[in-house]
C-alpha positions as YAML, in Angstrom:
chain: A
units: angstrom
residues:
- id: 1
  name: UNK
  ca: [4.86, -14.96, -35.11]
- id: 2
  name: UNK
  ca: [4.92, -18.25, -36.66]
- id: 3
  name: UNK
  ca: [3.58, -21.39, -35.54]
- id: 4
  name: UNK
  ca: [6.90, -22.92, -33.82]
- id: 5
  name: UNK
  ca: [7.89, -19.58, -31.84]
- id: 6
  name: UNK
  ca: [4.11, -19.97, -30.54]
- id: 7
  name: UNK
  ca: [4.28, -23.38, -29.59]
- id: 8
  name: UNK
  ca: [7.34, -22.33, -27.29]
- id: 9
  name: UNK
  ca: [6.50, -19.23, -26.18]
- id: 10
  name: UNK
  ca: [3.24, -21.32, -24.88]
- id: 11
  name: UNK
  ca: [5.75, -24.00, -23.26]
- id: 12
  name: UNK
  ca: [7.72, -21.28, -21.66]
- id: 13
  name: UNK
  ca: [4.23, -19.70, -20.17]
- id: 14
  name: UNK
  ca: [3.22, -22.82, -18.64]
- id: 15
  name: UNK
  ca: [6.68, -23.80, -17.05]
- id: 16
  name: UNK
  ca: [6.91, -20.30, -15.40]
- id: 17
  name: UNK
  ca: [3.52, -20.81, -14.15]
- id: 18
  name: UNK
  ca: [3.84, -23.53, -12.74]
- id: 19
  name: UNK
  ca: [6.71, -22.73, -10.87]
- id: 20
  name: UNK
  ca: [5.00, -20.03, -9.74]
- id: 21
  name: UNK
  ca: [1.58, -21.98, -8.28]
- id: 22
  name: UNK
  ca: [4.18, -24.48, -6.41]
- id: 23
  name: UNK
  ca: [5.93, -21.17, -5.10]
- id: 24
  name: UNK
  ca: [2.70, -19.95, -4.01]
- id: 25
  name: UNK
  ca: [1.49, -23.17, -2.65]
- id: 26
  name: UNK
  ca: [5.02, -22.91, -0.60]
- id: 27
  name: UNK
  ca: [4.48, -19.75, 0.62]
- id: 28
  name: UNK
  ca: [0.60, -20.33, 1.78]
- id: 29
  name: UNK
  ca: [1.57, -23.51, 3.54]
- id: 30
  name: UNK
  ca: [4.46, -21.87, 5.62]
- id: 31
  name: UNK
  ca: [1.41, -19.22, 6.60]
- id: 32
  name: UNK
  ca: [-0.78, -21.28, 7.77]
- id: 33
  name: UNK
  ca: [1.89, -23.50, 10.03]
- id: 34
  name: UNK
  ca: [3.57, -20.43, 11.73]
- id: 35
  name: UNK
  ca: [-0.30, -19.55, 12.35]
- id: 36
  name: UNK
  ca: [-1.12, -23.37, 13.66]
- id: 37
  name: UNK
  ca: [1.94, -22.90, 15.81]
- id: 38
  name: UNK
  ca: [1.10, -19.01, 17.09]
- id: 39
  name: UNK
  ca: [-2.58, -20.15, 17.91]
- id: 40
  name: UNK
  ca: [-1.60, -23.45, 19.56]
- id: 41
  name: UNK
  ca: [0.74, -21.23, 21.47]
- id: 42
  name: UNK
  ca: [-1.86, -18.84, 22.30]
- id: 43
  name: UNK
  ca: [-3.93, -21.46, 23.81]
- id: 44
  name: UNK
  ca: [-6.53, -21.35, 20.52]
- id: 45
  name: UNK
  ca: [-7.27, -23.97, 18.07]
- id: 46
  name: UNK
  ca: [-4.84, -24.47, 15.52]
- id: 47
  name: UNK
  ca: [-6.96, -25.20, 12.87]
- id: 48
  name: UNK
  ca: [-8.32, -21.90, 12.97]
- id: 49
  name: UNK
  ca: [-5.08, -21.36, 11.18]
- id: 50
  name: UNK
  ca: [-6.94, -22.94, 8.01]
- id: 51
  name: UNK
  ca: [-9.29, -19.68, 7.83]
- id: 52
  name: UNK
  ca: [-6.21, -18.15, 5.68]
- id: 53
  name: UNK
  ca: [-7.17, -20.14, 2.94]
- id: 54
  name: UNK
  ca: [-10.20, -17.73, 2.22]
- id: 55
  name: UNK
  ca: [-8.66, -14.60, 0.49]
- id: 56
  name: UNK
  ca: [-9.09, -11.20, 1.93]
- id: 57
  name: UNK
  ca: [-11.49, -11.46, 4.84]
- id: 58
  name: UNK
  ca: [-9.82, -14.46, 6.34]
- id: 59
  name: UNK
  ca: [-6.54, -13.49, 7.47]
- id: 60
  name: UNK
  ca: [-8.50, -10.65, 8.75]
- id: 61
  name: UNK
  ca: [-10.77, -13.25, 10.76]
- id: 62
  name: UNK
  ca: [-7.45, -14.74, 12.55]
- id: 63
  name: UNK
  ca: [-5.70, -11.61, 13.11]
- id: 64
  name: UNK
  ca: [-9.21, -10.19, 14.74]
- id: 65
  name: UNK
  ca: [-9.02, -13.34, 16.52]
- id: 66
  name: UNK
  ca: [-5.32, -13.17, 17.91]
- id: 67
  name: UNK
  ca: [-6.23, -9.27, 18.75]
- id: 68
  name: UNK
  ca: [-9.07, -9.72, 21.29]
- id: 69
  name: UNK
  ca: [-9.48, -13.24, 22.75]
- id: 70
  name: UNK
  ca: [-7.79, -14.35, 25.70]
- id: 71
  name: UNK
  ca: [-4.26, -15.70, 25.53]
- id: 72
  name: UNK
  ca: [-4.62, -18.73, 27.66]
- id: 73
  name: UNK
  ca: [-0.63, -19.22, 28.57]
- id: 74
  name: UNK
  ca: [1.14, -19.48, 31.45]
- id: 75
  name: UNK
  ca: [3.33, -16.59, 33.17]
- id: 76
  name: UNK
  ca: [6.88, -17.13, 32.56]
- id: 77
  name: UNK
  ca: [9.26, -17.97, 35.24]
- id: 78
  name: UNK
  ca: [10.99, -15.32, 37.46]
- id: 79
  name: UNK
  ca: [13.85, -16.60, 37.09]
- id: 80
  name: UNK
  ca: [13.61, -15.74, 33.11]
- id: 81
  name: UNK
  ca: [13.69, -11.37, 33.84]
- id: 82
  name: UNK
  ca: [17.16, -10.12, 34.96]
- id: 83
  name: UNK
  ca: [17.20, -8.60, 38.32]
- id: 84
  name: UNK
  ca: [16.26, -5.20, 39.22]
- id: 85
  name: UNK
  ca: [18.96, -2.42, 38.18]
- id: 86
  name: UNK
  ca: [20.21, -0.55, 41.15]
- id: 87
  name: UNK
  ca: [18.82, 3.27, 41.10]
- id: 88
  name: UNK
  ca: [21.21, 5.55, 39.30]
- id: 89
  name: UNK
  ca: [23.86, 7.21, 42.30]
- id: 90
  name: UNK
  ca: [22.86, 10.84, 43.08]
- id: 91
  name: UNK
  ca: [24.60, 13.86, 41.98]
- id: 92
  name: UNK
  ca: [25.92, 16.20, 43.91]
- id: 93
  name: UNK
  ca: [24.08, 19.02, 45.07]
- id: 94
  name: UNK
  ca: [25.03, 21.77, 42.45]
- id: 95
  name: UNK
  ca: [26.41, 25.12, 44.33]
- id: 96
  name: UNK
  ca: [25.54, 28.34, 43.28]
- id: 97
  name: UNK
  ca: [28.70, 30.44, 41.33]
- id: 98
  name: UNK
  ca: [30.92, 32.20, 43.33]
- id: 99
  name: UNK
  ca: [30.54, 36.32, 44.09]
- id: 100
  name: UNK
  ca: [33.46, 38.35, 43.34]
...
């Protein structure tokens, strides 16, 4: 490989790689601001959202976290659940076969 083919093949390396760290960065932030918003939601501090940021044990932490504390929202509405379905109609009573 000479010299020039190096030189470009280096270029290309640190173009893809970059595009891939501000992909990444992309990605990570998007994580941690649907996390803000499901903590916030679940009556938790959001900025326990930021424990992501530690790879491998902290996404654990939060999910651990959203698992077994207490969701501190309020009940929805009733007038959010449809009403009751009426029971299904009962069959007839089924009659034994007829005797020839």
């Amino acid at each position: 490989m000479d010299p020039q083919q190096a030189q470009h093949f280096g270029a290309a390396m640190a173009g893809m790689m970059s595009v891939f760290l501000l992909f990444g960065l992309a990605v990570a932030a998007f994580v941690i601001f649907l996390l803000w918003r499901v903590l916030t939601k679940a009556g938790l501090a959001g900025p326990l959202a930021l424990l992501v940021l530690f790879p491998g044990i902290g996404s654990l932490i939060v999910l651990c976290i959203l698992a077994f504390s207490d969701w501190k929202v309020v009940p929805a509405p009733q007038a959010y659940f449809p009403p009751a379905y009426p029971p299904p109609p009962a069959y007839p009573p089924s009659t034994p076969p007829a005797q020839l």
